[in-house]
């Protein structure tokens, strides 16, 4: 079993819809949680970085962490065609710089 | 500010040939990473450098892969000899302690082994 599980999709939604992306993890030592966005043939870029359980909002993006359930989510409101990309969750243990990534979910926003 | 620069972007070689990838991190970033990304998968760490010291190379297949980071700046990742299964994207990333651990990735070097 992988330490981080993520549905690879693909996921297609109409423009303007709310998108929900999720990851589960098995290692309770993970304390830092990130979402990266990766456009085709590009490197990943950081979208959201959270530490504690709860919600963190940044514009149209909300990251949610539930450490008791070992479950993290990324919500995208008012989705745009420019949001079409692969979204990778990533997490790490405190004091360890190694990031463990999920497989990524490929998202397409249909105009 | 320039980002992480990698070259070549694309490389096609025959199996058993050697190949090398180069990475120039963001200026001032002391930590450099090489990640491997297979198609449809997330990146997996190969090696991490703190300045010129390799502090985590446990996932690097040392029989055919080698890496170096001379003077704690640029880095080179080498594969010799390449196998069919090495076809993937090799991502370089860098980070600074001042960025709370955020990794900045290059665009990657896409390797195809025939």
mmCIF file of C-alpha atoms in Angstrom:
data_model
loop_
_atom_site.group_PDB
_atom_site.id
_atom_site.type_symbol
_atom_site.label_atom_id
_atom_site.label_comp_id
_atom_site.label_asym_id
_atom_site.label_seq_id
_atom_site.Cartn_x
_atom_site.Cartn_y
_atom_site.Cartn_z
ATOM 1 C CA UNK A 1 0.000 0.000 0.000
ATOM 2 C CA UNK A 2 1.308 3.431 -0.955
ATOM 3 C CA UNK A 3 1.783 6.010 1.789
ATOM 4 C CA UNK A 4 -0.268 8.521 -0.211
ATOM 5 C CA UNK A 5 -3.275 7.551 -2.305
ATOM 6 C CA UNK A 6 -4.808 9.828 -4.932
ATOM 7 C CA UNK A 7 -7.421 9.084 -7.560
ATOM 8 C CA UNK A 8 -5.667 9.603 -10.913
ATOM 9 C CA UNK A 9 -8.887 10.565 -12.696
ATOM 10 C CA UNK A 10 -9.187 11.864 -15.333
ATOM 11 C CA UNK A 11 -11.779 14.315 -14.072
ATOM 12 C CA UNK A 12 -13.745 16.567 -16.445
ATOM 13 C CA UNK A 13 -16.096 19.286 -15.235
ATOM 14 C CA UNK A 14 -17.835 22.239 -16.906
ATOM 15 C CA UNK A 15 -16.481 25.745 -16.484
ATOM 16 C CA UNK A 16 -17.746 27.415 -13.325
ATOM 17 C CA UNK A 17 -18.223 24.178 -11.397
ATOM 18 C CA UNK A 18 -16.740 23.463 -7.990
ATOM 19 C CA UNK A 19 -13.961 20.903 -8.136
ATOM 20 C CA UNK A 20 -13.014 18.618 -5.268
ATOM 21 C CA UNK A 21 -9.682 16.788 -5.299
ATOM 22 C CA UNK A 22 -8.693 14.398 -2.528
ATOM 23 C CA UNK A 23 -5.848 12.387 -1.067
ATOM 24 C CA UNK A 24 -5.620 9.906 1.753
ATOM 25 C CA UNK A 25 -2.480 8.921 3.585
ATOM 26 C CA UNK A 26 -1.414 6.199 5.966
ATOM 27 C CA UNK A 27 1.610 7.699 7.758
ATOM 28 C CA UNK A 28 0.396 9.637 10.790
ATOM 29 C CA UNK A 29 3.821 11.313 11.024
ATOM 30 C CA UNK A 30 2.995 13.531 8.043
ATOM 31 C CA UNK A 31 2.500 17.058 9.342
ATOM 32 C CA UNK A 32 2.899 19.336 6.335
ATOM 33 C CA UNK A 33 0.555 19.106 3.382
ATOM 34 C CA UNK A 34 0.847 20.681 -0.034
ATOM 35 C CA UNK A 35 -0.955 20.838 -3.336
ATOM 36 C CA UNK A 36 1.061 21.271 -6.512
ATOM 37 C CA UNK A 37 -0.294 22.047 -9.964
ATOM 38 C CA UNK A 38 1.481 20.629 -13.000
ATOM 39 C CA UNK A 39 0.683 21.762 -16.517
ATOM 40 C CA UNK A 40 1.509 19.453 -19.400
ATOM 41 C CA UNK A 41 5.257 19.201 -20.016
ATOM 42 C CA UNK A 42 6.034 21.568 -17.146
ATOM 43 C CA UNK A 43 7.352 21.112 -13.637
ATOM 44 C CA UNK A 44 5.015 21.146 -10.618
ATOM 45 C CA UNK A 45 4.342 24.505 -8.955
ATOM 46 C CA UNK A 46 3.164 25.009 -5.407
ATOM 47 C CA UNK A 47 -0.493 26.031 -4.971
ATOM 48 C CA UNK A 48 -1.220 25.582 -1.287
ATOM 49 C CA UNK A 49 0.813 24.758 1.838
ATOM 50 C CA UNK A 50 -0.864 23.835 5.114
ATOM 51 C CA UNK A 51 0.257 22.552 8.480
ATOM 52 C CA UNK A 52 -2.686 22.253 10.786
ATOM 53 C CA UNK A 53 -6.061 20.605 10.444
ATOM 54 C CA UNK A 54 -8.803 22.818 9.110
ATOM 55 C CA UNK A 55 -9.235 25.015 6.068
ATOM 56 C CA UNK A 56 -6.914 27.424 4.312
ATOM 57 C CA UNK A 57 -8.247 29.680 1.596
ATOM 58 C CA UNK A 58 -6.396 31.476 -1.198
ATOM 59 C CA UNK A 59 -8.588 33.095 -3.801
ATOM 60 C CA UNK A 60 -10.611 30.410 -5.562
ATOM 61 C CA UNK A 61 -8.648 27.634 -3.871
ATOM 62 C CA UNK A 62 -9.339 26.062 -0.465
ATOM 63 C CA UNK A 63 -7.164 23.384 1.095
ATOM 64 C CA UNK A 64 -8.669 21.219 3.804
ATOM 65 C CA UNK A 65 -6.811 18.895 6.153
ATOM 66 C CA UNK A 66 -8.393 16.308 8.434
ATOM 67 C CA UNK A 67 -5.566 14.643 10.342
ATOM 68 C CA UNK A 68 -7.914 12.427 12.344
ATOM 69 C CA UNK A 69 -9.133 10.820 9.115
ATOM 70 C CA UNK A 70 -5.783 11.174 7.300
ATOM 71 C CA UNK A 71 -7.577 12.942 4.485
ATOM 72 C CA UNK A 72 -6.790 16.131 2.600
ATOM 73 C CA UNK A 73 -8.767 17.981 -0.036
ATOM 74 C CA UNK A 74 -8.390 20.816 -2.494
ATOM 75 C CA UNK A 75 -11.477 22.709 -3.615
ATOM 76 C CA UNK A 76 -11.518 24.951 -6.661
ATOM 77 C CA UNK A 77 -14.419 27.380 -6.945
ATOM 78 C CA UNK A 78 -15.594 28.947 -10.194
ATOM 79 C CA UNK A 79 -13.317 26.656 -12.160
ATOM 80 C CA UNK A 80 -11.712 28.063 -15.303
ATOM 81 C CA UNK A 81 -10.266 26.362 -18.399
ATOM 82 C CA UNK A 82 -6.853 27.604 -17.228
ATOM 83 C CA UNK A 83 -7.241 25.323 -14.190
ATOM 84 C CA UNK A 84 -6.912 22.309 -16.490
ATOM 85 C CA UNK A 85 -3.802 20.530 -15.226
ATOM 86 C CA UNK A 86 -2.649 17.644 -13.075
ATOM 87 C CA UNK A 87 -2.975 18.294 -9.344
ATOM 88 C CA UNK A 88 -0.526 16.541 -7.050
ATOM 89 C CA UNK A 89 -0.895 16.286 -3.312
ATOM 90 C CA UNK A 90 2.339 16.092 -1.350
ATOM 91 C CA UNK A 91 3.233 15.760 2.294
ATOM 92 C CA UNK A 92 6.230 15.573 4.564
ATOM 93 C CA UNK A 93 7.300 14.780 8.095
ATOM 94 C CA UNK A 94 8.523 17.544 10.362
ATOM 95 C CA UNK A 95 12.310 17.866 10.190
ATOM 96 C CA UNK A 96 12.529 15.821 6.995
ATOM 97 C CA UNK A 97 12.766 17.642 3.676
ATOM 98 C CA UNK A 98 11.606 14.639 1.642
ATOM 99 C CA UNK A 99 8.234 15.162 -0.024
ATOM 100 C CA UNK A 100 5.986 12.178 -0.690
ATOM 101 C CA UNK A 101 3.682 12.800 -3.643
ATOM 102 C CA UNK A 102 0.394 11.292 -4.687
ATOM 103 C CA UNK A 103 -0.010 10.034 -8.244
ATOM 104 C CA UNK A 104 -1.784 13.218 -9.326
ATOM 105 C CA UNK A 105 -5.313 13.826 -10.610
ATOM 106 C CA UNK A 106 -5.673 14.997 -14.177
ATOM 107 C CA UNK A 107 -8.342 17.710 -14.340
ATOM 108 C CA UNK A 108 -9.979 19.183 -17.444
ATOM 109 C CA UNK A 109 -12.311 22.180 -17.270
ATOM 110 C CA UNK A 110 -14.657 22.215 -20.243
ATOM 111 C CA UNK A 111 -15.546 25.719 -21.573
ATOM 112 C CA UNK B 1 14.358 36.015 -10.610
ATOM 113 C CA UNK B 2 15.325 33.101 -12.844
ATOM 114 C CA UNK B 3 13.781 29.767 -12.027
ATOM 115 C CA UNK B 4 15.356 26.333 -11.953
ATOM 116 C CA UNK B 5 16.959 25.627 -15.309
ATOM 117 C CA UNK B 6 17.352 22.128 -16.684
ATOM 118 C CA UNK B 7 18.906 20.782 -19.844
ATOM 119 C CA UNK B 8 18.401 19.080 -22.118
ATOM 120 C CA UNK B 9 14.589 19.276 -22.193
ATOM 121 C CA UNK B 10 14.372 16.159 -24.333
ATOM 122 C CA UNK B 11 16.783 13.309 -24.932
ATOM 123 C CA UNK B 12 16.385 10.158 -27.024
ATOM 124 C CA UNK B 13 19.030 7.470 -26.710
ATOM 125 C CA UNK B 14 19.431 3.782 -27.359
ATOM 126 C CA UNK B 15 19.638 1.388 -24.441
ATOM 127 C CA UNK B 16 23.069 0.874 -22.938
ATOM 128 C CA UNK B 17 24.104 4.412 -23.918
ATOM 129 C CA UNK B 18 25.058 6.965 -21.258
ATOM 130 C CA UNK B 19 23.087 10.150 -20.636
ATOM 131 C CA UNK B 20 23.563 13.192 -18.428
ATOM 132 C CA UNK B 21 21.199 15.869 -17.198
ATOM 133 C CA UNK B 22 22.193 19.255 -15.883
ATOM 134 C CA UNK B 23 20.445 21.511 -13.370
ATOM 135 C CA UNK B 24 21.036 25.091 -12.305
ATOM 136 C CA UNK B 25 19.016 25.897 -9.173
ATOM 137 C CA UNK B 26 17.642 29.242 -8.088
ATOM 138 C CA UNK B 27 20.415 31.488 -6.843
ATOM 139 C CA UNK B 28 20.899 31.174 -3.104
ATOM 140 C CA UNK B 29 18.978 27.906 -2.738
ATOM 141 C CA UNK B 30 21.166 25.546 -0.781
ATOM 142 C CA UNK B 31 18.981 22.457 -1.158
ATOM 143 C CA UNK B 32 18.776 20.686 -4.515
ATOM 144 C CA UNK B 33 16.668 17.653 -5.398
ATOM 145 C CA UNK B 34 16.479 15.244 -8.291
ATOM 146 C CA UNK B 35 13.093 13.602 -8.734
ATOM 147 C CA UNK B 36 11.970 10.908 -11.163
ATOM 148 C CA UNK B 37 8.481 11.146 -12.630
ATOM 149 C CA UNK B 38 7.069 8.231 -14.571
ATOM 150 C CA UNK B 39 4.054 8.729 -16.818
ATOM 151 C CA UNK B 40 0.887 9.087 -14.782
ATOM 152 C CA UNK B 41 2.766 9.062 -11.491
ATOM 153 C CA UNK B 42 3.880 11.593 -8.931
ATOM 154 C CA UNK B 43 7.533 12.574 -8.584
ATOM 155 C CA UNK B 44 9.764 10.254 -6.546
ATOM 156 C CA UNK B 45 12.906 11.486 -4.855
ATOM 157 C CA UNK B 46 16.202 10.180 -6.215
ATOM 158 C CA UNK B 47 18.671 12.327 -4.296
ATOM 159 C CA UNK B 48 18.772 15.439 -2.130
ATOM 160 C CA UNK B 49 21.759 17.753 -1.649
ATOM 161 C CA UNK B 50 22.387 20.219 1.125
ATOM 162 C CA UNK B 51 24.996 22.455 -0.472
ATOM 163 C CA UNK B 52 27.487 19.981 -1.974
ATOM 164 C CA UNK B 53 26.650 17.090 0.346
ATOM 165 C CA UNK B 54 24.278 14.321 -0.696
ATOM 166 C CA UNK B 55 22.160 13.915 2.452
ATOM 167 C CA UNK B 56 19.562 11.500 1.079
ATOM 168 C CA UNK B 57 20.441 9.177 -1.796
ATOM 169 C CA UNK B 58 18.672 6.091 -0.515
ATOM 170 C CA UNK B 59 16.400 5.903 -3.595
ATOM 171 C CA UNK B 60 19.179 6.396 -6.153
ATOM 172 C CA UNK B 61 19.999 3.152 -8.057
ATOM 173 C CA UNK B 62 23.716 3.400 -7.533
ATOM 174 C CA UNK B 63 24.639 0.642 -9.951
ATOM 175 C CA UNK B 64 23.809 2.855 -12.922
ATOM 176 C CA UNK B 65 22.923 6.301 -11.573
ATOM 177 C CA UNK B 66 25.317 8.884 -10.236
ATOM 178 C CA UNK B 67 25.001 12.522 -9.312
ATOM 179 C CA UNK B 68 27.239 15.350 -8.280
ATOM 180 C CA UNK B 69 26.868 18.919 -7.119
ATOM 181 C CA UNK B 70 30.186 20.616 -7.430
ATOM 182 C CA UNK B 71 30.685 23.823 -5.440
ATOM 183 C CA UNK B 72 27.153 23.481 -4.095
ATOM 184 C CA UNK B 73 25.486 25.126 -7.080
ATOM 185 C CA UNK B 74 24.885 23.263 -10.370
ATOM 186 C CA UNK B 75 24.217 19.547 -10.389
ATOM 187 C CA UNK B 76 24.526 16.726 -12.897
ATOM 188 C CA UNK B 77 22.634 13.449 -12.906
ATOM 189 C CA UNK B 78 24.100 10.650 -14.978
ATOM 190 C CA UNK B 79 22.792 7.275 -16.088
ATOM 191 C CA UNK B 80 25.211 4.696 -17.437
ATOM 192 C CA UNK B 81 24.170 2.440 -19.026
ATOM 193 C CA UNK B 82 20.559 3.449 -19.685
ATOM 194 C CA UNK B 83 17.820 0.819 -19.700
ATOM 195 C CA UNK B 84 14.384 0.871 -21.333
ATOM 196 C CA UNK B 85 12.762 1.342 -17.944
ATOM 197 C CA UNK B 86 14.648 4.592 -17.386
ATOM 198 C CA UNK B 87 12.345 6.393 -19.829
ATOM 199 C CA UNK B 88 10.769 9.097 -17.679
ATOM 200 C CA UNK B 89 10.961 12.769 -16.782
ATOM 201 C CA UNK B 90 13.821 13.780 -14.516
ATOM 202 C CA UNK B 91 12.892 16.819 -12.456
ATOM 203 C CA UNK B 92 15.290 19.057 -10.612
ATOM 204 C CA UNK B 93 14.056 21.228 -7.757
ATOM 205 C CA UNK B 94 15.604 23.604 -5.280
ATOM 206 C CA UNK B 95 14.560 25.155 -2.017
ATOM 207 C CA UNK B 96 15.685 27.580 0.638
ATOM 208 C CA UNK B 97 15.057 27.383 4.375
ATOM 209 C CA UNK B 98 13.617 30.857 4.045
ATOM 210 C CA UNK B 99 10.743 29.509 1.907
ATOM 211 C CA UNK B 100 9.279 27.200 4.573
ATOM 212 C CA UNK B 101 10.236 24.201 2.515
ATOM 213 C CA UNK B 102 8.591 25.160 -0.776
ATOM 214 C CA UNK B 103 10.199 23.337 -3.673
ATOM 215 C CA UNK B 104 10.718 25.150 -6.956
ATOM 216 C CA UNK B 105 10.826 22.750 -9.878
ATOM 217 C CA UNK B 106 12.429 23.023 -13.268
ATOM 218 C CA UNK B 107 10.556 22.002 -16.407
ATOM 219 C CA UNK B 108 12.200 18.591 -16.410
ATOM 220 C CA UNK B 109 14.313 16.530 -18.782
ATOM 221 C CA UNK B 110 12.279 13.970 -20.693
ATOM 222 C CA UNK B 111 14.279 10.822 -21.452
ATOM 223 C CA UNK B 112 13.268 8.220 -24.020
ATOM 224 C CA UNK B 113 15.335 5.047 -24.160
ATOM 225 C CA UNK B 114 14.848 2.969 -27.335
#
